[in-house]
PDB file of C-alpha atoms in Angstrom:
ATOM      1  CA  PHE A  81     -12.924 -69.632 -39.336  1.00 96.00           C
ATOM      2  CA  ALA A  82     -13.160 -67.702 -42.607  1.00 96.00           C
ATOM      3  CA  ASP A  83     -10.396 -69.856 -44.114  1.00 97.00           C
ATOM      4  CA  ALA A  84     -12.061 -73.030 -42.849  1.00 96.00           C
ATOM      5  CA  LEU A  85     -15.322 -71.872 -44.429  1.00 96.00           C
ATOM      6  CA  GLU A  86     -13.585 -71.473 -47.788  1.00 96.00           C
ATOM      7  CA  GLU A  87     -12.193 -75.004 -47.577  1.00 96.00           C
ATOM      8  CA  THR A  88     -15.589 -76.387 -46.597  1.00 95.00           C
ATOM      9  CA  ILE A  89     -17.284 -74.644 -49.524  1.00 94.00           C
ATOM     10  CA  ARG A  90     -14.611 -75.980 -51.880  1.00 93.00           C
ATOM     11  CA  ILE A  91     -15.242 -79.541 -50.706  1.00 93.00           C
ATOM     12  CA  GLN A  92     -19.038 -79.231 -50.581  1.00 89.00           C
ATOM     13  CA  ALA A  93     -19.085 -77.743 -54.092  1.00 88.00           C
ATOM     14  CA  GLN A  94     -18.007 -81.096 -55.524  1.00 86.00           C
ATOM     15  CA  ALA A  95     -21.533 -82.371 -54.829  1.00 81.00           C
ATOM     16  CA  TRP A  96     -23.378 -79.238 -55.944  1.00 77.00           C
ATOM     17  CA  LYS A  97     -25.114 -78.943 -59.286  1.00 69.00           C
ATOM     18  CA  PRO A  98     -23.013 -76.904 -61.754  1.00 70.00           C
ATOM     19  CA  GLY A  99     -24.458 -73.438 -62.193  1.00 66.00           C
ATOM     20  CA  GLY A 100     -26.684 -73.818 -59.136  1.00 67.00           C
ATOM     21  CA  LYS A 101     -27.119 -71.345 -56.308  1.00 73.00           C
ATOM     22  CA  SER A 102     -25.816 -73.401 -53.368  1.00 80.00           C
ATOM     23  CA  GLU A 103     -22.517 -71.536 -53.104  1.00 86.00           C
ATOM     24  CA  LEU A 104     -24.272 -68.170 -53.331  1.00 84.00           C
ATOM     25  CA  GLN A 105     -26.671 -69.197 -50.557  1.00 85.00           C
ATOM     26  CA  TRP A 106     -23.826 -70.398 -48.336  1.00 91.00           C
ATOM     27  CA  ARG A 107     -21.801 -67.222 -48.830  1.00 90.00           C
ATOM     28  CA  SER A 108     -24.782 -64.942 -48.372  1.00 87.00           C
ATOM     29  CA  SER A 109     -26.047 -66.478 -45.125  1.00 88.00           C
ATOM     30  CA  MET A 110     -22.633 -67.046 -43.570  1.00 93.00           C
ATOM     31  CA  GLY A 111     -21.413 -63.614 -44.639  1.00 91.00           C
ATOM     32  CA  THR A 112     -24.433 -61.962 -43.077  1.00 89.00           C
ATOM     33  CA  TYR A 113     -24.640 -63.844 -39.786  1.00 91.00           C
ATOM     34  CA  ALA A 114     -21.546 -65.944 -39.009  1.00 95.00           C
ATOM     35  CA  LEU A 115     -18.473 -64.208 -40.405  1.00 95.00           C
ATOM     36  CA  PRO A 116     -18.945 -60.871 -38.596  1.00 94.00           C
ATOM     37  CA  GLN A 117     -18.551 -62.665 -35.247  1.00 94.00           C
ATOM     38  CA  LEU A 118     -16.528 -65.760 -36.117  1.00 96.00           C
ATOM     39  CA  GLY A 119     -14.625 -64.938 -39.296  1.00 95.00           C
ATOM     40  CA  LYS A 120     -11.313 -63.925 -37.708  1.00 96.00           C
ATOM     41  CA  ARG A 121     -11.460 -66.410 -34.831  1.00 96.00           C
ATOM     42  CA  PRO A 122      -9.168 -69.484 -34.788  1.00 97.00           C
ATOM     43  CA  VAL A 123     -11.429 -72.497 -35.189  1.00 96.00           C
ATOM     44  CA  ASP A 124     -10.095 -74.076 -31.986  1.00 96.00           C
ATOM     45  CA  SER A 125     -11.139 -71.017 -29.961  1.00 96.00           C
ATOM     46  CA  ILE A 126     -14.829 -71.114 -30.900  1.00 96.00           C
ATOM     47  CA  GLU A 127     -17.113 -72.416 -28.151  1.00 95.00           C
ATOM     48  CA  PRO A 128     -20.807 -73.379 -28.212  1.00 93.00           C
ATOM     49  CA  ARG A 129     -21.648 -70.032 -26.592  1.00 93.00           C
ATOM     50  CA  ASP A 130     -20.036 -68.239 -29.558  1.00 95.00           C
ATOM     51  CA  VAL A 131     -22.219 -70.137 -32.014  1.00 95.00           C
ATOM     52  CA  MET A 132     -25.217 -69.470 -29.775  1.00 93.00           C
ATOM     53  CA  ASN A 133     -24.483 -65.740 -29.924  1.00 94.00           C
ATOM     54  CA  VAL A 134     -24.692 -65.960 -33.720  1.00 94.00           C
ATOM     55  CA  LEU A 135     -27.980 -67.853 -33.701  1.00 92.00           C
ATOM     56  CA  LEU A 136     -29.988 -66.382 -30.831  1.00 91.00           C
ATOM     57  CA  PRO A 137     -30.879 -63.055 -32.518  1.00 88.00           C
ATOM     58  CA  ILE A 138     -32.666 -64.947 -35.327  1.00 86.00           C
ATOM     59  CA  TRP A 139     -33.536 -68.270 -33.671  1.00 86.00           C
ATOM     60  CA  SER A 140     -37.180 -67.379 -33.047  1.00 80.00           C
ATOM     61  CA  THR A 141     -37.758 -64.755 -35.736  1.00 77.00           C
ATOM     62  CA  LYS A 142     -36.067 -66.579 -38.647  1.00 78.00           C
ATOM     63  CA  PRO A 143     -36.001 -70.233 -37.566  1.00 79.00           C
ATOM     64  CA  GLU A 144     -35.421 -71.630 -41.050  1.00 77.00           C
ATOM     65  CA  SER A 145     -32.427 -69.358 -41.664  1.00 81.00           C
ATOM     66  CA  ALA A 146     -31.047 -70.055 -38.184  1.00 86.00           C
ATOM     67  CA  ARG A 147     -31.315 -73.808 -38.727  1.00 86.00           C
ATOM     68  CA  ARG A 148     -29.414 -73.623 -42.001  1.00 87.00           C
ATOM     69  CA  ILE A 149     -26.715 -71.380 -40.526  1.00 92.00           C
ATOM     70  CA  ARG A 150     -26.239 -73.796 -37.643  1.00 92.00           C
ATOM     71  CA  GLN A 151     -25.902 -76.668 -40.134  1.00 91.00           C
ATOM     72  CA  ARG A 152     -23.321 -74.714 -42.130  1.00 94.00           C
ATOM     73  CA  ILE A 153     -21.298 -73.698 -39.080  1.00 96.00           C
ATOM     74  CA  GLY A 154     -21.452 -77.350 -38.043  1.00 94.00           C
ATOM     75  CA  ALA A 155     -20.111 -78.434 -41.435  1.00 94.00           C
ATOM     76  CA  VAL A 156     -17.173 -76.038 -41.084  1.00 96.00           C
ATOM     77  CA  MET A 157     -16.433 -77.371 -37.610  1.00 95.00           C
ATOM     78  CA  LYS A 158     -16.630 -80.980 -38.795  1.00 94.00           C
ATOM     79  CA  TRP A 159     -14.000 -80.074 -41.381  1.00 96.00           C
ATOM     80  CA  ALA A 160     -11.865 -78.597 -38.593  1.00 95.00           C
ATOM     81  CA  VAL A 161     -12.247 -81.794 -36.549  1.00 95.00           C
ATOM     82  CA  ALA A 162     -11.303 -83.934 -39.551  1.00 95.00           C
ATOM     83  CA  GLN A 163      -8.211 -81.795 -40.089  1.00 95.00           C
ATOM     84  CA  GLY A 164      -7.142 -82.131 -36.458  1.00 95.00           C
ATOM     85  CA  TYR A 165      -7.655 -78.476 -35.560  1.00 96.00           C
ATOM     86  CA  ARG A 166     -10.091 -79.300 -32.763  1.00 94.00           C
ATOM     87  CA  SER A 167     -11.675 -82.355 -31.143  1.00 93.00           C
ATOM     88  CA  ASP A 168     -15.354 -81.421 -30.998  1.00 93.00           C
ATOM     89  CA  ASN A 169     -18.123 -79.623 -32.872  1.00 93.00           C
ATOM     90  CA  PRO A 170     -19.394 -76.539 -30.992  1.00 93.00           C
ATOM     91  CA  ALA A 171     -22.514 -76.463 -33.194  1.00 92.00           C
ATOM     92  CA  GLY A 172     -23.470 -80.027 -32.262  1.00 87.00           C
ATOM     93  CA  ASP A 173     -25.776 -81.677 -29.742  1.00 82.00           C
ATOM     94  CA  ALA A 174     -24.724 -79.613 -26.728  1.00 79.00           C
ATOM     95  CA  LEU A 175     -25.710 -76.439 -28.524  1.00 85.00           C
ATOM     96  CA  GLY A 176     -29.019 -77.946 -29.631  1.00 76.00           C
ATOM     97  CA  ALA A 177     -29.917 -78.744 -26.035  1.00 77.00           C
ATOM     98  CA  ALA A 178     -29.100 -75.193 -24.951  1.00 81.00           C
ATOM     99  CA  LEU A 179     -31.059 -73.337 -27.627  1.00 82.00           C
ATOM    100  CA  PRO A 180     -34.640 -72.370 -26.722  1.00 80.00           C
ATOM    101  CA  LYS A 181     -37.467 -74.491 -28.036  1.00 72.00           C
ATOM    102  CA  ILE A 182     -39.729 -72.909 -30.613  1.00 61.00           C
ATOM    103  CA  SER A 183     -43.151 -72.760 -28.989  1.00 53.00           C
ATOM    104  CA  ASN A 184     -46.196 -74.491 -30.465  1.00 44.00           C
ATOM    105  CA  ALA A 185     -47.688 -71.084 -31.195  1.00 42.00           C
ATOM    106  CA  GLN A 186     -44.791 -70.439 -33.538  1.00 44.00           C
ATOM    107  CA  THR A 187     -44.956 -73.779 -35.319  1.00 48.00           C
ATOM    108  CA  HIS A 188     -48.732 -73.965 -35.864  1.00 52.00           C
ATOM    109  CA  TYR A 189     -49.425 -72.308 -39.191  1.00 66.00           C
ATOM    110  CA  ARG A 190     -52.666 -70.493 -39.942  1.00 84.00           C
ATOM    111  CA  ALA A 191     -54.521 -72.347 -42.682  1.00 90.00           C
ATOM    112  CA  LEU A 192     -57.734 -71.912 -44.636  1.00 92.00           C
ATOM    113  CA  PRO A 193     -60.528 -74.460 -44.939  1.00 91.00           C
ATOM    114  CA  TYR A 194     -59.880 -75.997 -48.340  1.00 92.00           C
ATOM    115  CA  ARG A 195     -63.137 -74.556 -49.719  1.00 92.00           C
ATOM    116  CA  GLN A 196     -61.723 -71.055 -49.178  1.00 94.00           C
ATOM    117  CA  VAL A 197     -58.400 -71.572 -50.958  1.00 96.00           C
ATOM    118  CA  ALA A 198     -59.640 -70.818 -54.500  1.00 96.00           C
ATOM    119  CA  PRO A 199     -61.388 -67.571 -53.437  1.00 95.00           C
ATOM    120  CA  ALA A 200     -58.191 -66.551 -51.616  1.00 96.00           C
ATOM    121  CA  LEU A 201     -56.130 -67.083 -54.763  1.00 97.00           C
ATOM    122  CA  ARG A 202     -58.614 -65.053 -56.809  1.00 96.00           C
ATOM    123  CA  LYS A 203     -58.327 -62.259 -54.253  1.00 96.00           C
ATOM    124  CA  ALA A 204     -54.539 -62.391 -54.579  1.00 96.00           C
ATOM    125  CA  TRP A 205     -54.758 -62.131 -58.371  1.00 96.00           C
ATOM    126  CA  ALA A 206     -57.153 -59.174 -58.125  1.00 96.00           C
ATOM    127  CA  ALA A 207     -54.795 -57.243 -55.837  1.00 94.00           C
ATOM    128  CA  GLY A 208     -52.602 -55.956 -58.667  1.00 90.00           C
ATOM    129  CA  ALA A 209     -49.424 -56.995 -56.833  1.00 92.00           C
ATOM    130  CA  TYR A 210     -46.010 -57.649 -58.371  1.00 92.00           C
ATOM    131  CA  PRO A 211     -46.691 -60.738 -60.539  1.00 95.00           C
ATOM    132  CA  ALA A 212     -43.954 -62.927 -59.052  1.00 95.00           C
ATOM    133  CA  LYS A 213     -45.632 -62.815 -55.637  1.00 96.00           C
ATOM    134  CA  VAL A 214     -49.012 -63.972 -56.926  1.00 97.00           C
ATOM    135  CA  LEU A 215     -47.497 -66.585 -59.226  1.00 98.00           C
ATOM    136  CA  CYS A 216     -45.336 -67.967 -56.430  1.00 98.00           C
ATOM    137  CA  LEU A 217     -48.266 -68.142 -54.009  1.00 98.00           C
ATOM    138  CA  GLU A 218     -50.389 -70.059 -56.516  1.00 98.00           C
ATOM    139  CA  PHE A 219     -47.496 -72.339 -57.500  1.00 98.00           C
ATOM    140  CA  LEU A 220     -46.806 -73.079 -53.829  1.00 98.00           C
ATOM    141  CA  THR A 221     -50.482 -73.932 -53.353  1.00 98.00           C
ATOM    142  CA  LEU A 222     -50.750 -76.103 -56.467  1.00 98.00           C
ATOM    143  CA  CYS A 223     -47.620 -78.060 -55.550  1.00 98.00           C
ATOM    144  CA  ALA A 224     -48.286 -78.177 -51.776  1.00 96.00           C
ATOM    145  CA  VAL A 225     -44.670 -77.277 -51.040  1.00 96.00           C
ATOM    146  CA  ARG A 226     -43.029 -75.191 -48.342  1.00 94.00           C
ATOM    147  CA  ASN A 227     -42.423 -71.462 -48.670  1.00 93.00           C
ATOM    148  CA  SER A 228     -38.661 -71.740 -49.186  1.00 92.00           C
ATOM    149  CA  GLU A 229     -39.014 -74.563 -51.702  1.00 95.00           C
ATOM    150  CA  ALA A 230     -41.242 -72.407 -53.918  1.00 96.00           C
ATOM    151  CA  ARG A 231     -39.660 -68.972 -53.571  1.00 94.00           C
ATOM    152  CA  LEU A 232     -36.137 -70.327 -54.163  1.00 94.00           C
ATOM    153  CA  ALA A 233     -37.155 -72.574 -57.074  1.00 95.00           C
ATOM    154  CA  LEU A 234     -34.687 -72.487 -59.967  1.00 95.00           C
ATOM    155  CA  TRP A 235     -35.401 -72.923 -63.643  1.00 96.00           C
ATOM    156  CA  ASP A 236     -32.689 -75.593 -63.699  1.00 94.00           C
ATOM    157  CA  GLU A 237     -34.917 -77.716 -61.435  1.00 96.00           C
ATOM    158  CA  ILE A 238     -37.908 -77.550 -63.790  1.00 96.00           C
ATOM    159  CA  ASP A 239     -38.483 -80.088 -66.564  1.00 97.00           C
ATOM    160  CA  GLU A 240     -41.485 -78.636 -68.375  1.00 95.00           C
ATOM    161  CA  GLU A 241     -41.408 -81.260 -71.122  1.00 96.00           C
ATOM    162  CA  ASN A 242     -41.984 -84.018 -68.561  1.00 97.00           C
ATOM    163  CA  ALA A 243     -44.020 -81.815 -66.208  1.00 97.00           C
ATOM    164  CA  THR A 244     -41.676 -82.511 -63.306  1.00 97.00           C
ATOM    165  CA  TRP A 245     -39.992 -80.296 -60.728  1.00 97.00           C
ATOM    166  CA  THR A 246     -37.053 -81.923 -58.935  1.00 96.00           C
ATOM    167  CA  ILE A 247     -36.116 -80.183 -55.688  1.00 94.00           C
ATOM    168  CA  PRO A 248     -32.556 -81.125 -54.637  1.00 91.00           C
ATOM    169  CA  ALA A 249     -31.924 -82.631 -51.221  1.00 87.00           C
ATOM    170  CA  GLY A 250     -30.122 -79.538 -49.980  1.00 86.00           C
ATOM    171  CA  ARG A 251     -33.309 -77.482 -50.240  1.00 88.00           C
ATOM    172  CA  MET A 252     -35.599 -80.015 -48.578  1.00 88.00           C
ATOM    173  CA  LYS A 253     -36.385 -80.147 -44.865  1.00 83.00           C
ATOM    174  CA  ALA A 254     -35.690 -83.898 -44.763  1.00 80.00           C
ATOM    175  CA  ASN A 255     -32.501 -83.463 -46.819  1.00 81.00           C
ATOM    176  CA  ARG A 256     -33.880 -85.844 -49.446  1.00 85.00           C
ATOM    177  CA  GLU A 257     -34.547 -85.105 -53.138  1.00 90.00           C
ATOM    178  CA  HIS A 258     -38.242 -84.590 -53.866  1.00 93.00           C
ATOM    179  CA  ARG A 259     -39.951 -84.877 -57.253  1.00 95.00           C
ATOM    180  CA  VAL A 260     -43.104 -82.835 -57.742  1.00 97.00           C
ATOM    181  CA  PRO A 261     -45.503 -83.737 -60.584  1.00 97.00           C
ATOM    182  CA  LEU A 262     -46.633 -80.497 -62.212  1.00 98.00           C
ATOM    183  CA  SER A 263     -50.324 -80.133 -62.997  1.00 97.00           C
ATOM    184  CA  SER A 264     -51.508 -78.432 -66.172  1.00 97.00           C
ATOM    185  CA  ARG A 265     -52.277 -75.275 -64.176  1.00 97.00           C
ATOM    186  CA  ALA A 266     -48.821 -75.342 -62.554  1.00 98.00           C
ATOM    187  CA  LEU A 267     -47.313 -75.397 -66.050  1.00 98.00           C
ATOM    188  CA  GLU A 268     -49.459 -72.385 -66.980  1.00 97.00           C
ATOM    189  CA  VAL A 269     -48.130 -70.549 -63.925  1.00 98.00           C
ATOM    190  CA  LEU A 270     -44.575 -71.348 -65.023  1.00 98.00           C
ATOM    191  CA  SER A 271     -45.349 -70.072 -68.514  1.00 97.00           C
ATOM    192  CA  GLN A 272     -46.403 -66.744 -67.016  1.00 97.00           C
ATOM    193  CA  ALA A 273     -43.377 -66.712 -64.713  1.00 96.00           C
ATOM    194  CA  ARG A 274     -41.091 -67.153 -67.708  1.00 95.00           C
ATOM    195  CA  GLU A 275     -41.953 -63.591 -68.733  1.00 93.00           C
ATOM    196  CA  LEU A 276     -40.200 -62.438 -65.534  1.00 90.00           C
ATOM    197  CA  ARG A 277     -37.085 -64.542 -66.126  1.00 88.00           C
ATOM    198  CA  ASP A 278     -33.801 -62.788 -65.408  1.00 87.00           C
ATOM    199  CA  ASP A 279     -30.167 -63.809 -65.006  1.00 84.00           C
ATOM    200  CA  THR A 280     -30.607 -64.929 -61.382  1.00 87.00           C
ATOM    201  CA  GLY A 281     -32.080 -68.250 -62.468  1.00 91.00           C
ATOM    202  CA  TYR A 282     -34.906 -68.004 -59.941  1.00 94.00           C
ATOM    203  CA  VAL A 283     -38.401 -68.845 -61.154  1.00 96.00           C
ATOM    204  CA  PHE A 284     -39.930 -66.141 -58.961  1.00 95.00           C
ATOM    205  CA  PRO A 285     -37.321 -63.361 -58.596  1.00 93.00           C
ATOM    206  CA  SER A 286     -38.001 -60.226 -56.613  1.00 89.00           C
ATOM    207  CA  SER A 287     -38.514 -56.929 -58.397  1.00 84.00           C
ATOM    208  CA  ARG A 288     -34.922 -56.065 -57.458  1.00 83.00           C
ATOM    209  CA  GLY A 289     -33.436 -59.045 -59.249  1.00 81.00           C
ATOM    210  CA  ARG A 290     -32.796 -61.050 -56.090  1.00 85.00           C
ATOM    211  CA  PRO A 291     -34.305 -64.176 -54.539  1.00 88.00           C
ATOM    212  CA  MET A 292     -37.749 -63.497 -53.131  1.00 91.00           C
ATOM    213  CA  GLY A 293     -37.498 -62.520 -49.467  1.00 89.00           C
ATOM    214  CA  GLU A 294     -38.197 -65.051 -46.721  1.00 88.00           C
ATOM    215  CA  ASN A 295     -41.224 -63.128 -45.434  1.00 90.00           C
ATOM    216  CA  THR A 296     -42.527 -61.709 -48.731  1.00 93.00           C
ATOM    217  CA  LEU A 297     -45.397 -64.163 -49.218  1.00 95.00           C
ATOM    218  CA  ALA A 298     -46.419 -64.115 -45.554  1.00 93.00           C
ATOM    219  CA  ARG A 299     -46.553 -60.318 -45.650  1.00 93.00           C
ATOM    220  CA  PHE A 300     -48.557 -60.457 -48.894  1.00 95.00           C
ATOM    221  CA  CYS A 301     -51.125 -62.796 -47.297  1.00 95.00           C
ATOM    222  CA  ARG A 302     -51.334 -60.533 -44.257  1.00 93.00           C
ATOM    223  CA  GLU A 303     -51.791 -57.361 -46.313  1.00 94.00           C
ATOM    224  CA  LEU A 304     -54.694 -58.979 -48.186  1.00 94.00           C
ATOM    225  CA  ASN A 305     -56.159 -60.382 -44.974  1.00 94.00           C
ATOM    226  CA  LEU A 306     -56.332 -63.845 -46.524  1.00 94.00           C
ATOM    227  CA  GLY A 307     -56.535 -65.483 -43.110  1.00 92.00           C
ATOM    228  CA  CYS A 308     -53.577 -67.802 -43.650  1.00 93.00           C
ATOM    229  CA  VAL A 309     -49.828 -68.006 -44.069  1.00 92.00           C
ATOM    230  CA  PRO A 310     -48.239 -69.614 -47.150  1.00 94.00           C
ATOM    231  CA  HIS A 311     -47.260 -72.773 -45.272  1.00 92.00           C
ATOM    232  CA  GLY A 312     -50.892 -73.211 -44.277  1.00 92.00           C
ATOM    233  CA  MET A 313     -51.760 -74.079 -47.873  1.00 95.00           C
ATOM    234  CA  ARG A 314     -50.155 -77.466 -47.233  1.00 94.00           C
ATOM    235  CA  SER A 315     -52.658 -78.101 -44.453  1.00 92.00           C
ATOM    236  CA  SER A 316     -55.508 -77.050 -46.729  1.00 94.00           C
ATOM    237  CA  PHE A 317     -54.284 -79.485 -49.386  1.00 95.00           C
ATOM    238  CA  ARG A 318     -53.964 -82.276 -46.820  1.00 93.00           C
ATOM    239  CA  ASP A 319     -57.511 -81.731 -45.570  1.00 92.00           C
ATOM    240  CA  TRP A 320     -58.857 -81.686 -49.133  1.00 94.00           C
ATOM    241  CA  SER A 321     -56.950 -84.836 -50.093  1.00 92.00           C
ATOM    242  CA  ALA A 322     -58.311 -86.671 -47.054  1.00 89.00           C
ATOM    243  CA  GLU A 323     -61.916 -85.606 -47.580  1.00 88.00           C
ATOM    244  CA  CYS A 324     -62.309 -85.240 -51.345  1.00 90.00           C
ATOM    245  CA  SER A 325     -59.821 -87.533 -53.092  1.00 90.00           C
ATOM    246  CA  ASP A 326     -59.533 -91.297 -53.326  1.00 88.00           C
ATOM    247  CA  ALA A 327     -55.768 -91.194 -52.814  1.00 89.00           C
ATOM    248  CA  PRO A 328     -54.397 -93.435 -50.052  1.00 89.00           C
ATOM    249  CA  ARG A 329     -52.872 -91.713 -47.045  1.00 87.00           C
ATOM    250  CA  GLU A 330     -49.359 -92.743 -48.117  1.00 88.00           C
ATOM    251  CA  VAL A 331     -49.736 -90.965 -51.475  1.00 91.00           C
ATOM    252  CA  CYS A 332     -50.895 -87.780 -49.737  1.00 92.00           C
ATOM    253  CA  GLU A 333     -48.021 -87.894 -47.257  1.00 90.00           C
ATOM    254  CA  ILE A 334     -45.416 -88.349 -49.983  1.00 93.00           C
ATOM    255  CA  ALA A 335     -46.982 -85.451 -51.887  1.00 94.00           C
ATOM    256  CA  LEU A 336     -46.146 -83.316 -48.841  1.00 93.00           C
ATOM    257  CA  ALA A 337     -42.606 -84.783 -48.678  1.00 90.00           C
ATOM    258  CA  HIS A 338     -43.318 -86.109 -45.190  1.00 84.00           C
ATOM    259  CA  VAL A 339     -40.825 -88.739 -44.062  1.00 71.00           C
ATOM    260  CA  ASN A 340     -42.360 -92.075 -43.084  1.00 62.00           C
ATOM    261  CA  SER A 341     -41.518 -92.719 -39.433  1.00 52.00           C
ATOM    262  CA  ASP A 342     -41.907 -96.485 -39.892  1.00 52.00           C
ATOM    263  CA  ARG A 343     -38.375 -97.588 -40.776  1.00 50.00           C
ATOM    264  CA  VAL A 344     -39.459-101.057 -41.922  1.00 38.00           C
ATOM    265  CA  GLU A 345     -42.196 -99.736 -44.203  1.00 42.00           C
ATOM    266  CA  ARG A 346     -39.794 -97.115 -45.557  1.00 48.00           C
ATOM    267  CA  ALA A 347     -37.172 -99.769 -46.295  1.00 42.00           C
ATOM    268  CA  TYR A 348     -39.617-101.912 -48.271  1.00 38.00           C
ATOM    269  CA  ARG A 349     -41.027 -99.048 -50.294  1.00 52.00           C
ATOM    270  CA  ARG A 350     -38.988 -98.682 -53.480  1.00 58.00           C
ATOM    271  CA  THR A 351     -41.067 -96.012 -55.227  1.00 72.00           C
ATOM    272  CA  ASP A 352     -42.159 -92.452 -54.588  1.00 79.00           C
ATOM    273  CA  LEU A 353     -45.594 -93.246 -56.094  1.00 89.00           C
ATOM    274  CA  PHE A 354     -44.960 -90.512 -58.629  1.00 92.00           C
ATOM    275  CA  GLU A 355     -47.692 -91.337 -61.145  1.00 93.00           C
ATOM    276  CA  ARG A 356     -50.304 -91.703 -58.433  1.00 93.00           C
ATOM    277  CA  ARG A 357     -49.230 -88.344 -57.083  1.00 95.00           C
ATOM    278  CA  ARG A 358     -49.509 -86.848 -60.565  1.00 96.00           C
ATOM    279  CA  THR A 359     -53.178 -87.818 -60.638  1.00 96.00           C
ATOM    280  CA  LEU A 360     -53.691 -86.366 -57.156  1.00 96.00           C
ATOM    281  CA  MET A 361     -52.057 -83.023 -57.982  1.00 97.00           C
ATOM    282  CA  GLU A 362     -54.047 -82.694 -61.209  1.00 97.00           C
ATOM    283  CA  GLU A 363     -57.262 -83.300 -59.264  1.00 96.00           C
ATOM    284  CA  TRP A 364     -56.212 -80.641 -56.725  1.00 97.00           C
ATOM    285  CA  ALA A 365     -55.561 -78.139 -59.517  1.00 97.00           C
ATOM    286  CA  GLN A 366     -58.922 -78.897 -61.115  1.00 96.00           C
ATOM    287  CA  TYR A 367     -60.639 -78.489 -57.750  1.00 95.00           C
ATOM    288  CA  LEU A 368     -59.068 -75.052 -57.282  1.00 96.00           C
ATOM    289  CA  ASN A 369     -60.041 -74.047 -60.807  1.00 91.00           C
ATOM    290  CA  GLY A 370     -63.544 -75.468 -60.696  1.00 82.00           C
ATOM    291  CA  SER A 371     -65.484 -76.870 -57.780  1.00 51.00           C
ATOM    292  CA  GLY A 372     -63.237 -75.019 -55.352  1.00 44.00           C
ATOM    293  CA  GLY A 373     -64.579 -71.712 -56.561  1.00 42.00           C
ATOM    294  CA  GLY A 374     -67.291 -71.418 -53.917  1.00 41.00           C
ATOM    295  CA  ASP A 375     -67.683 -71.866 -50.201  1.00 40.00           C
ATOM    296  CA  SER A 376     -70.283 -74.621 -50.339  1.00 35.00           C
TER     297      SER A 376
END
């Protein structure tokens, strides 16, 4: 399996951005979770139960990591199938049906009423925490992105001159590139983050010169008793955009990188409504900096 992983990485790397962190992320996650159990196994001896044994310890506690590891094991096994080493993929549909469902309680994220978001951010700034944590939390909120998309943001993805952040498909839940228009306040946050820049390439590195931990922001919110989790800021933004902006629903949904379930409508839409989203995100930033300052 370890040899098959190396071949898969070599092939996948042809589509990765030069100097990016995709290979590091593959090697780190697979080295931590998959290789200890599967590394020395012949690929044709690995069964769905073996993959399940890798995933179950983190399936409920680290669902995002578990999902990515399953995808990566699946990619290795697809390579093995293509090479004639086996006839099926043990990380495929049969495994998916056997893994436990994540309960609704685990997938419903605690969110603040949008009027309370600005006070929560001020409380975070007043806490005297390591700057990258506060900057990342505000950036996540301003851009209405997911936790992993913000904490693993790379400087190579940021175009400050054109106020655009391009998140590659491999880091998006829908596996589709997403452009984020950066508000004036988001650019100010990046300017402050630049003072923390190190050789990792991450916009918001940890104090130990590594990517920010998966649970760092959630723990930060809990320690400050903010009443939300980072992902909940997306819900706050969605509520605000529905109640306080003039943006059509489609613009708001694209801002959240939600995939349109209507295949016909999706096929006919040839734009990501970027400029309309730029206006929306600037209004959101102004709300947080101005009229969002109180609870009324």
